[in-house]
Tab-separated table of C-alpha atoms and ligand atoms in Angstrom:
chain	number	residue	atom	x	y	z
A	19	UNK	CA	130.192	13.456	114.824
A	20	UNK	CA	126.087	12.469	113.659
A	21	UNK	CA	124.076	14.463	111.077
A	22	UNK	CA	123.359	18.180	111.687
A	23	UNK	CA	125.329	17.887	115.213
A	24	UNK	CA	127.260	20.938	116.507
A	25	UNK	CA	129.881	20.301	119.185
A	26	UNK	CA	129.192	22.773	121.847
A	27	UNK	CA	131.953	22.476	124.347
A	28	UNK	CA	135.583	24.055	125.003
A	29	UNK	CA	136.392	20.591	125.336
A	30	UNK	CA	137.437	18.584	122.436
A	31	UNK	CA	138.846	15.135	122.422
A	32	UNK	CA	138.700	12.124	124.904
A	33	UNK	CA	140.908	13.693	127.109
A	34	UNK	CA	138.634	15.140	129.912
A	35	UNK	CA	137.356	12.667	130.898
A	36	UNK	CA	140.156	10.963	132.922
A	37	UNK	CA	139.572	12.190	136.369
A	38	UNK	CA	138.148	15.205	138.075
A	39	UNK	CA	139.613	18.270	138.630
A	40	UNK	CA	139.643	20.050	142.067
A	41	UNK	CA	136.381	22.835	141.241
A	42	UNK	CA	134.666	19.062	139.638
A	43	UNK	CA	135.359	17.233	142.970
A	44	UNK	CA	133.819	20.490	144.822
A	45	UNK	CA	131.053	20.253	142.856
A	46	UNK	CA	130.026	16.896	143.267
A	47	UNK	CA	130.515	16.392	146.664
A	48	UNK	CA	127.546	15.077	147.372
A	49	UNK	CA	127.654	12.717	145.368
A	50	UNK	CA	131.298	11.931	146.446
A	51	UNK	CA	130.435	11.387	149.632
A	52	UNK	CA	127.835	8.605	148.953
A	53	UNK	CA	129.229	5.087	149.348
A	54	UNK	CA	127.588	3.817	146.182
A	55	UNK	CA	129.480	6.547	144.349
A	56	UNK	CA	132.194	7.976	145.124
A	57	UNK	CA	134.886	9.217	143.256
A	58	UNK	CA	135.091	6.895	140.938
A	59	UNK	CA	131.426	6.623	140.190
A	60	UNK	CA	131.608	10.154	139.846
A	61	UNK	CA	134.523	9.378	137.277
A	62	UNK	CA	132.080	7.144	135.468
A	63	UNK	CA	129.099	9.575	135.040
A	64	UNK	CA	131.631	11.916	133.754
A	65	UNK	CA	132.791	9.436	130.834
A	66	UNK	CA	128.858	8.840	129.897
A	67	UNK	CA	126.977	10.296	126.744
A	68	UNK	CA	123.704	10.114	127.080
A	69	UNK	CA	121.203	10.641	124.147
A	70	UNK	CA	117.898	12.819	124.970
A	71	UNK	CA	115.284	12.564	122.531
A	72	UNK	CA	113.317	15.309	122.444
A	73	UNK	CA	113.619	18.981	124.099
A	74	UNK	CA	110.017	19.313	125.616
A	75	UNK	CA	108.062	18.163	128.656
A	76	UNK	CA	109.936	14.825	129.719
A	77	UNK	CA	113.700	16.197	128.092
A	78	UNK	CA	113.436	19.021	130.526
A	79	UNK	CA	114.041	17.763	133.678
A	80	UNK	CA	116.231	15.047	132.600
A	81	UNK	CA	118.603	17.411	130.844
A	82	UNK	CA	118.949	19.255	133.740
A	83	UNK	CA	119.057	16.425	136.314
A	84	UNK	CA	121.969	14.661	134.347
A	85	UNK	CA	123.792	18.079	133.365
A	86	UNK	CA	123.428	18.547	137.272
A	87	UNK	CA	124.714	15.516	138.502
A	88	UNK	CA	128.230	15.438	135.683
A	89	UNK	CA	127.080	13.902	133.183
A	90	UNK	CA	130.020	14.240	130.675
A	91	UNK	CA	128.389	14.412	127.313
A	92	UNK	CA	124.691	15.483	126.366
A	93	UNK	CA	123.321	14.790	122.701
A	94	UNK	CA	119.895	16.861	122.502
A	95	UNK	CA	117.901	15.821	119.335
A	96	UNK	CA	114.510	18.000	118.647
A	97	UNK	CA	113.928	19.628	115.312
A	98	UNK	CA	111.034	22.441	117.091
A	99	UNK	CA	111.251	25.873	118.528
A	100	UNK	CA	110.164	26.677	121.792
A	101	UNK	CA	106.373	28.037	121.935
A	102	UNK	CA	104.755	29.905	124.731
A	103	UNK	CA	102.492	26.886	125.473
A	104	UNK	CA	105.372	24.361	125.675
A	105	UNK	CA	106.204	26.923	129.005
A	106	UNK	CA	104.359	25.387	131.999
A	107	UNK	CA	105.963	22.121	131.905
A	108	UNK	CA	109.396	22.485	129.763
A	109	UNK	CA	111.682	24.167	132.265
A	110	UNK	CA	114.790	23.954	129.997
A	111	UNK	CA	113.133	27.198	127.936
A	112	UNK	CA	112.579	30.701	129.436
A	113	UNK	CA	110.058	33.155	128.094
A	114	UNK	CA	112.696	34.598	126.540
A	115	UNK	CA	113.318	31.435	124.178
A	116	UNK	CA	109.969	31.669	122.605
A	117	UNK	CA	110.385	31.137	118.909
A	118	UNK	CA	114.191	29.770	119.244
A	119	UNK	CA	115.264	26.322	118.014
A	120	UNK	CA	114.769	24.034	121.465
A	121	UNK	CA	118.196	22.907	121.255
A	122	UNK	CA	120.068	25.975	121.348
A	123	UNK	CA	117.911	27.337	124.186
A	124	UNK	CA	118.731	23.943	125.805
A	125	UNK	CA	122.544	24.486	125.569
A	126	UNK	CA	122.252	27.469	126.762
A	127	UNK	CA	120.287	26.442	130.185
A	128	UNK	CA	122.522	23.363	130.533
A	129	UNK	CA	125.832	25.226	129.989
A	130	UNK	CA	124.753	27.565	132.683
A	131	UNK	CA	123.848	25.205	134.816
A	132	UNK	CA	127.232	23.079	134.088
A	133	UNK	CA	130.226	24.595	132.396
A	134	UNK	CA	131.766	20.778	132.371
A	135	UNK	CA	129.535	19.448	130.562
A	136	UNK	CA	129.574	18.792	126.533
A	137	UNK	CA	126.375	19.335	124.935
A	138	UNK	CA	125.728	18.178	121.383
A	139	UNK	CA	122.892	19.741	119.295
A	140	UNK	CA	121.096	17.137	116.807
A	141	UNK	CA	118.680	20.159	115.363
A	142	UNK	CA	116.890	17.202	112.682
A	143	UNK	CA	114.378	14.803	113.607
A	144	UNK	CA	115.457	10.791	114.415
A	145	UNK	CA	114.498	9.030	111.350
A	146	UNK	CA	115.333	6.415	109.566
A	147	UNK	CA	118.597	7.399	107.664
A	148	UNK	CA	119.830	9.358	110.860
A	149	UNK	CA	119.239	7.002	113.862
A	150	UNK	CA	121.516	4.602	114.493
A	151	UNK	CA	124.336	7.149	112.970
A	152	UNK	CA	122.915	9.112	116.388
A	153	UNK	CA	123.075	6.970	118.472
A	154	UNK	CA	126.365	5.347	118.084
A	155	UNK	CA	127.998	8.233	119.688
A	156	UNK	CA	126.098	7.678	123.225
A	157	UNK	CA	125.681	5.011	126.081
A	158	UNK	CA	121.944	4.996	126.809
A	159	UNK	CA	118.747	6.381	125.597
A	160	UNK	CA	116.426	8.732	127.547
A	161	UNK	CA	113.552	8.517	125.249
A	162	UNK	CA	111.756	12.174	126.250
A	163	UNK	CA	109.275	11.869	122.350
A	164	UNK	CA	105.235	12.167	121.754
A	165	UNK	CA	105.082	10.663	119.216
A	166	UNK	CA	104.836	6.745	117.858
A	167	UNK	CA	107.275	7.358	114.753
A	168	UNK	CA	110.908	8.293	116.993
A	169	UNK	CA	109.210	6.088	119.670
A	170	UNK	CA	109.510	2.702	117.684
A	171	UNK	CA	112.033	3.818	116.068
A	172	UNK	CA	114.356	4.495	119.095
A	173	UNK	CA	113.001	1.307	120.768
A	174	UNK	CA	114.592	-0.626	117.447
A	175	UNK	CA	117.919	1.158	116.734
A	176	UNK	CA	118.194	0.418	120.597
A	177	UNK	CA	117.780	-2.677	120.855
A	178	UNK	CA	120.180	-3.043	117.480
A	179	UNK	CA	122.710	-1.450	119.401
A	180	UNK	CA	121.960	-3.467	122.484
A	181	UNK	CA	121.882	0.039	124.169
A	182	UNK	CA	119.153	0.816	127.215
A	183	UNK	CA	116.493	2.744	126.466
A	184	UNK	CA	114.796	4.887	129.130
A	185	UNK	CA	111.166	5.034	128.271
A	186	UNK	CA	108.677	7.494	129.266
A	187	UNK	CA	104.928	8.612	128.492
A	188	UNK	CA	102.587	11.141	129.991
A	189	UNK	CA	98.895	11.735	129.576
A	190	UNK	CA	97.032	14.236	131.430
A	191	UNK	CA	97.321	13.014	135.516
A	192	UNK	CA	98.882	9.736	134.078
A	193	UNK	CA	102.514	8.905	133.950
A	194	UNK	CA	104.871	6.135	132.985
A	195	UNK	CA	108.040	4.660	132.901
A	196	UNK	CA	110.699	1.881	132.053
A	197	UNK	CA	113.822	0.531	130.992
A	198	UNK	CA	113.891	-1.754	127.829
A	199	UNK	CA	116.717	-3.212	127.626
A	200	UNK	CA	116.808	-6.826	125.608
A	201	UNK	CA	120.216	-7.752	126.131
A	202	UNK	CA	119.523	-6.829	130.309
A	203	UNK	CA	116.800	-9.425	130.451
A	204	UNK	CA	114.133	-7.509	129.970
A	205	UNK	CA	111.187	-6.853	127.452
A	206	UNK	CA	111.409	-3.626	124.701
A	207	UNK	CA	108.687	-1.864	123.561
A	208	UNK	CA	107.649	-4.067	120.207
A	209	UNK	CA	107.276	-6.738	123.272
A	210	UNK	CA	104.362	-5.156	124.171
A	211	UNK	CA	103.287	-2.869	121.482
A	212	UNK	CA	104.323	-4.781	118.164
A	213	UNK	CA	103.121	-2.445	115.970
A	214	UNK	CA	101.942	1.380	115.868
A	215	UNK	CA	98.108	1.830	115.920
A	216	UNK	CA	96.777	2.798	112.462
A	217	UNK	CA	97.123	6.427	111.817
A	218	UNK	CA	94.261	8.613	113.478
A	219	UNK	CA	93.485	6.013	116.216
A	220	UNK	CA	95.108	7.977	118.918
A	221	UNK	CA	94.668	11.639	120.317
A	222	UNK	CA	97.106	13.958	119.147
A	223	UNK	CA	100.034	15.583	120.848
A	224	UNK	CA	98.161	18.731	120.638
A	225	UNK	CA	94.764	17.555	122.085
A	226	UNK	CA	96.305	15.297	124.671
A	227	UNK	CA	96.454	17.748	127.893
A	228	UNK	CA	99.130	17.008	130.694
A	229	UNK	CA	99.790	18.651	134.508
A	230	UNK	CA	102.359	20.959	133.999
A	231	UNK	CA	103.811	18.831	136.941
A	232	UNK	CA	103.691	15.599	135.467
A	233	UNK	CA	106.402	15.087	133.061
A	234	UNK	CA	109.107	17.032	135.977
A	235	UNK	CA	108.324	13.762	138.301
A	236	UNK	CA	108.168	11.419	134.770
A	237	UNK	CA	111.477	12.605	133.461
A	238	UNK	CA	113.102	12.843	136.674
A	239	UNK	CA	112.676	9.407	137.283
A	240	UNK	CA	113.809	8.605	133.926
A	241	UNK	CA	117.156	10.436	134.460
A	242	UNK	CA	117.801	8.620	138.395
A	243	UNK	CA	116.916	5.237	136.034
A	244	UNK	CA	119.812	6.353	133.627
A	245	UNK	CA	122.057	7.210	136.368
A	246	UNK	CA	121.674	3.848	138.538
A	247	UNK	CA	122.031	2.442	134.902
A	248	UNK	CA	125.471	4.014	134.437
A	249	UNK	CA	126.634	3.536	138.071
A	250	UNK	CA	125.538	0.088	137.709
A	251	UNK	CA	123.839	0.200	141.036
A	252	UNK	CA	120.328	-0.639	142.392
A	253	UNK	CA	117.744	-2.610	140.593
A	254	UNK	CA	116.965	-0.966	137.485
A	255	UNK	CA	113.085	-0.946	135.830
A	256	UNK	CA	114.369	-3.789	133.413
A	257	UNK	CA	111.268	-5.539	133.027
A	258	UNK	CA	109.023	-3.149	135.239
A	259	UNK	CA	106.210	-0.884	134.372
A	260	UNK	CA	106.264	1.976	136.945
A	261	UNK	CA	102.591	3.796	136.590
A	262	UNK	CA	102.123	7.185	138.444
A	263	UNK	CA	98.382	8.644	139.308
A	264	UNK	CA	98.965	12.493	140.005
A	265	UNK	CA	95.895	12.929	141.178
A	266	UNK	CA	95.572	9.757	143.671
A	267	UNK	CA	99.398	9.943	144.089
A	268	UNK	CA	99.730	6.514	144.148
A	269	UNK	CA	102.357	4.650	141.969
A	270	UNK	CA	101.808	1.320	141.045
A	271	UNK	CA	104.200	-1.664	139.762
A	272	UNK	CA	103.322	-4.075	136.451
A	273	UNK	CA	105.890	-6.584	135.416
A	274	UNK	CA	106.813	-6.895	131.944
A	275	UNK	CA	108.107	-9.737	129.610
A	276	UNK	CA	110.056	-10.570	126.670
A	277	UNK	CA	107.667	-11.792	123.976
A	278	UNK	CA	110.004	-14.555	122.602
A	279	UNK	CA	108.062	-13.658	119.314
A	280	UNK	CA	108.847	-10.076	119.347
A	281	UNK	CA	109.612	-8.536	115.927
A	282	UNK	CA	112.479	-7.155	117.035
A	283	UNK	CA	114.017	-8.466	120.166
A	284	UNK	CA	112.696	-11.950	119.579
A	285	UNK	CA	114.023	-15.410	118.830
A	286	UNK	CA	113.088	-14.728	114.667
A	287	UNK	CA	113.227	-10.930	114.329
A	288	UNK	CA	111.279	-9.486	111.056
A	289	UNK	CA	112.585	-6.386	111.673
A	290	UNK	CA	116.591	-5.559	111.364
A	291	UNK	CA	116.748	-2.245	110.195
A	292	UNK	CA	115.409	0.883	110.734
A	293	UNK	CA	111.894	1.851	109.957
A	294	UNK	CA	110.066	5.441	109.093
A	295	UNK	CA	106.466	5.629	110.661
A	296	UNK	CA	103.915	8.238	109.232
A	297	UNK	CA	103.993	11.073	112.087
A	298	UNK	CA	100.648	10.395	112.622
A	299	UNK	CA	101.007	12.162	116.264
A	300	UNK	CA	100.861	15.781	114.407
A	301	UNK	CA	97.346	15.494	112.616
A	302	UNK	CA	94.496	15.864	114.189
A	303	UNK	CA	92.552	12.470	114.092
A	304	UNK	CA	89.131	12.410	111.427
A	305	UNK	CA	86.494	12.982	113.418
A	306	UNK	CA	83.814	12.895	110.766
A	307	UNK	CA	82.752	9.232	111.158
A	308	UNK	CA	80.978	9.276	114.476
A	309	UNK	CA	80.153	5.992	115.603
A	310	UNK	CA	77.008	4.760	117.978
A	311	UNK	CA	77.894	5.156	121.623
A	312	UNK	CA	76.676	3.049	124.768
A	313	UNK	CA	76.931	3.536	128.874
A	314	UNK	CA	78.357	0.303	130.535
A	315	UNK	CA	74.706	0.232	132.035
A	316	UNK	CA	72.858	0.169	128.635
A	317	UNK	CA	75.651	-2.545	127.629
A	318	UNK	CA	75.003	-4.708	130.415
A	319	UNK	CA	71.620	-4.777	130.007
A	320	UNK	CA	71.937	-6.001	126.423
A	321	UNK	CA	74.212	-8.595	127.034
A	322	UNK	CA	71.234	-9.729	129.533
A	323	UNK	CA	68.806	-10.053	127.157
A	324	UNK	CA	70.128	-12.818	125.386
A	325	UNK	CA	70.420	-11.846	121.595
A	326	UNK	CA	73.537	-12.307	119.981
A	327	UNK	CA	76.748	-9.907	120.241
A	328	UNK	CA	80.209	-9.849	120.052
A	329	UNK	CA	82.189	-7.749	122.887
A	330	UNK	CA	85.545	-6.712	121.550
A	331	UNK	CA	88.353	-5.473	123.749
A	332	UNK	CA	91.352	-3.377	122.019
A	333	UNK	CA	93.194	-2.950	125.094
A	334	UNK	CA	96.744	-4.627	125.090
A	335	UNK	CA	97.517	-7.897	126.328
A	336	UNK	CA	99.237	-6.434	129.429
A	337	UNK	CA	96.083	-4.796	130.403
A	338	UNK	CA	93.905	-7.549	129.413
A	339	UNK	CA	96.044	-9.602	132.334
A	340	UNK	CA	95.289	-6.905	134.627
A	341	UNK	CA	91.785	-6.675	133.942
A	342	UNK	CA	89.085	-8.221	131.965
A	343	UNK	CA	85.434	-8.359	131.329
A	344	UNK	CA	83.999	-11.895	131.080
A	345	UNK	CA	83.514	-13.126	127.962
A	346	UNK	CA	85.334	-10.571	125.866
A	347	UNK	CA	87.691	-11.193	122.456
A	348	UNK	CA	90.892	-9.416	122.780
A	349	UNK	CA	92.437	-7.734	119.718
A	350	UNK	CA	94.578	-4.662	120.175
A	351	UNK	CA	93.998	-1.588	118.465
A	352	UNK	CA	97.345	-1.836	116.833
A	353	UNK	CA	96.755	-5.502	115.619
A	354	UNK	CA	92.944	-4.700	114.150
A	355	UNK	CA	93.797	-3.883	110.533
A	356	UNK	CA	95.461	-7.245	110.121
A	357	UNK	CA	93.165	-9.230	111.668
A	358	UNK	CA	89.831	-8.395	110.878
A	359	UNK	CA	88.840	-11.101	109.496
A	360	UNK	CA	88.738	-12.527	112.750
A	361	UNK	CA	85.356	-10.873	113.392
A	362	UNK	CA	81.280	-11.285	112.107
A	363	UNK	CA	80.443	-8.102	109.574
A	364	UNK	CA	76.674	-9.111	110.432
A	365	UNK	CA	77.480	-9.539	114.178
A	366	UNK	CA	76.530	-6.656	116.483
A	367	UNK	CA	80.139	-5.493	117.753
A	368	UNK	CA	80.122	-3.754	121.335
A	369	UNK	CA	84.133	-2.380	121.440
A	370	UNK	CA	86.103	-1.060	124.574
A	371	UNK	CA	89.212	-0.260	125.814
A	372	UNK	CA	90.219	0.980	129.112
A	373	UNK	CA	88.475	4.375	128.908
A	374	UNK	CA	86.913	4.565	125.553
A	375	UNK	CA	89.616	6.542	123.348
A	376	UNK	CA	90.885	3.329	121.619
A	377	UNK	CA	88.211	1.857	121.452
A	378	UNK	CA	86.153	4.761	119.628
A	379	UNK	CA	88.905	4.244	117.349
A	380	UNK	CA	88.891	1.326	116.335
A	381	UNK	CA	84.775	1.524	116.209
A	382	UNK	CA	85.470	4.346	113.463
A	383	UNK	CA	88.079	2.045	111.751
A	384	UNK	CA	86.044	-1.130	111.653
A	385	UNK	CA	82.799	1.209	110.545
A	386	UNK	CA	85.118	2.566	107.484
A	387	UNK	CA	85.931	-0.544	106.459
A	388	UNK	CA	82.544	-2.211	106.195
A	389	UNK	CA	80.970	-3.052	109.793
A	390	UNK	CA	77.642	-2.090	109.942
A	391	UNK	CA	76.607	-2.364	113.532
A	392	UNK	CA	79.687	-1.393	115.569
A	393	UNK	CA	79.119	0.589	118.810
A	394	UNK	CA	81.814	2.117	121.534
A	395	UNK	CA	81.521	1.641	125.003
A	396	UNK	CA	81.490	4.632	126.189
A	397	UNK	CA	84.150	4.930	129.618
A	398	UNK	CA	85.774	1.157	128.918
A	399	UNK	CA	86.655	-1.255	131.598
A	400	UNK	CA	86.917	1.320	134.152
A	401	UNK	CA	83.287	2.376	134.101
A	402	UNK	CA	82.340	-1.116	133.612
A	403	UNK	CA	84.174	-1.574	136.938
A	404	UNK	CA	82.837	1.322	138.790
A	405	UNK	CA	79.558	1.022	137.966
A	406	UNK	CA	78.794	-2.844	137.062
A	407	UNK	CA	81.381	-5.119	138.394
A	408	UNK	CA	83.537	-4.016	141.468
A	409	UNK	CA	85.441	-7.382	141.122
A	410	UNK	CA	87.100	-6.009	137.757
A	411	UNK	CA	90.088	-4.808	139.201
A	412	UNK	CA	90.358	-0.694	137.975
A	413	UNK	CA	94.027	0.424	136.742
B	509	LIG	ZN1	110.964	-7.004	121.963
């Protein structure tokens, strides 16, 4: 048993989950019936645990879809109560639930929906001293958090446990997801995103809007990913970025790759245990410093007129492959505290990301610590690409 878990379940002991009893077979039929399943990958579903960080937006449906489908065991870890505006997209909690802890109203839905199914309540937030404790319990991952502190650290104490870890992220219209898995083959998170940005360089939870839609497709794709995973069927997002645009409904593919220097996953790892970010997610970023803005147009002209300047791109390297305007030095926002001294204080510094929202981050950043002439590009690469260069290609 982790920290602060309650076993919620008839059930005790190993012993259920040797085959399936007569009302179990009836209710997975249709699952029985598929080839790729079958009775015994029924059988196998019901002898995973599967760890669900996080109660909310992306938890919800993948709860539900893996309680559905027999799922044996459940952990739930989420330390919040459920809050009317967490209603049009978390479809575990009922407007009755408002104000209760997230997990219990979570048993409760699950239970209902499956009275097979073992739920365990983690009512504490993943930390440090908690997380691998967690997570030794459970098979896989489904990594449902907002925030960069249980996000890095579930990506480590995953890859410690050489455990998958089903990732996804939502932003307004904007949806993603993937496997990291290091001992599959493919890249984890520190691949791409060695470390957190510095505290107040990205939007908070709060601030960040999302289509009440969004995280039900995110998080069900997450749980079929976890499914195939334990099945072992299919080709799993192991080294694949899936990107979803609700409001072109297009999805679109990016492959991923190990960084062989990876902190964590790489050939000399500089991180083996466990680390506690600042929860930078839950304050509001400092707004006070407002920094110069400039239109792409305004930008391009300047660069035409042949004085000096230095075009910065914070994007990550992933993007920077996708996309790129000529001439541009790439440092990512989460890499610019260590290496400014890579850049000209007297140097006129034009920074951009891929919309502007790093980037006017980092702008504030580089201002507080001494810059004097630091502007944002105001809309990033993709307005430099609608409106200047067509070639760029827009992501
Ligand atoms: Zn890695």
């Amino acid at each position: 048993m982790g920290p602060g878990e309650k076993l919620e379940s008839g059930r005790k002991g190993p012993s259920h989950v040797q085959g399936l009893s007569a009302e179990e077979q009836r209710r997975y039929s249709r699952h029985i019936l598929i080839p790729e399943i079958g009775r015994a990958g029924q059988e196998k579903l019901k002898a995973a645990r599967i760890l669900c960080l996080g109660a909310g937006g992306l938890g919800s449906p993948a709860a539900l879809y893996l309680a559905a489908a027999g799922v044996g065991t459940i952990g739930i870890v989420d330390d919040d109560q459920v809050a009317l505006s967490n209603l049009h997209r978390q479809l575990l909690h009922g407007t009755a639930d408002v104000g209760r802890p997230k997990t219990e109203s979570a048993r409760d839905r699950l239970r209902d929906l499956n009275p097979h199914l073992e739920v365990r309540l983690h009512a504490c937030r993943f930390e440090s001293a908690n997380a691998e404790e967690i997570l030794r319990d459970y098979d896989l991952i489904v990594d449902g958090t907002d925030n960069f502190a249980t996000r890095y650290l579930s990506n480590d104490v995953a890859v410690f446990a050489r455990k998958p870890n089903v990732y996804g992220s939502i932003f307004r219209f904007d949806g993603q997801t993937t496997v990291f898995a290091p001992h599959l083959g493919g890249p984890c998170y520190r691949c791409l995103f060695p470390e957190p940005p510095p505290p107040g360089s990205v939007p908070s939870c709060a601030e960040a809007g999302v289509l009440g839609v969004l995280p039900g497709i995110v998080g069900t794709m997450q749980a079929t990913e976890a499914l195939k995973l334990i099945l072992g069927i299919g080709d799993s997002l192991v080294g694949r970025l899936l990107h979803f645009d609700a409001l072109k409904m297009k999805f679109r593919e990016f492959n991923l790759r190990q960084d062989p220097d990876c902190p964590v996953c790489g050939q000399h790892p500089t991180i083996t245990r466990p680390i506690d970010y600042e929860m930078f997610c839950h304050g509001a970023p400092d707004l006070t410093r407002a920094v110069p803005q400039v239109g792409v147009r305004a930008l391009h002209e300047r660069m035409q007129s042949g004085q000096p300047y230095v075009l910065l791109d914070v994007r990550e390297p992933f993007e920077f492959e996708l996309a790129r305007i000529e001439g541009a030095n790439l440092i990512p926002l989460g890499e610019l505290p260590q290496r400014t001294n890579e850049l000209d204080r007297e140097s006129e510094i034009f920074v951009f990301c891929h919309s502007g929202t790093r980037s006017e981050r980092a702008a504030e950043f580089l201002c507080a610590a001494g810059f004097s002439k630091v502007t944002n590009v105001a809309g990033g690469i993709d307005a430099w690409s609608e409106e200047i260069d067509p070639n760029v290609p827009r992501y």
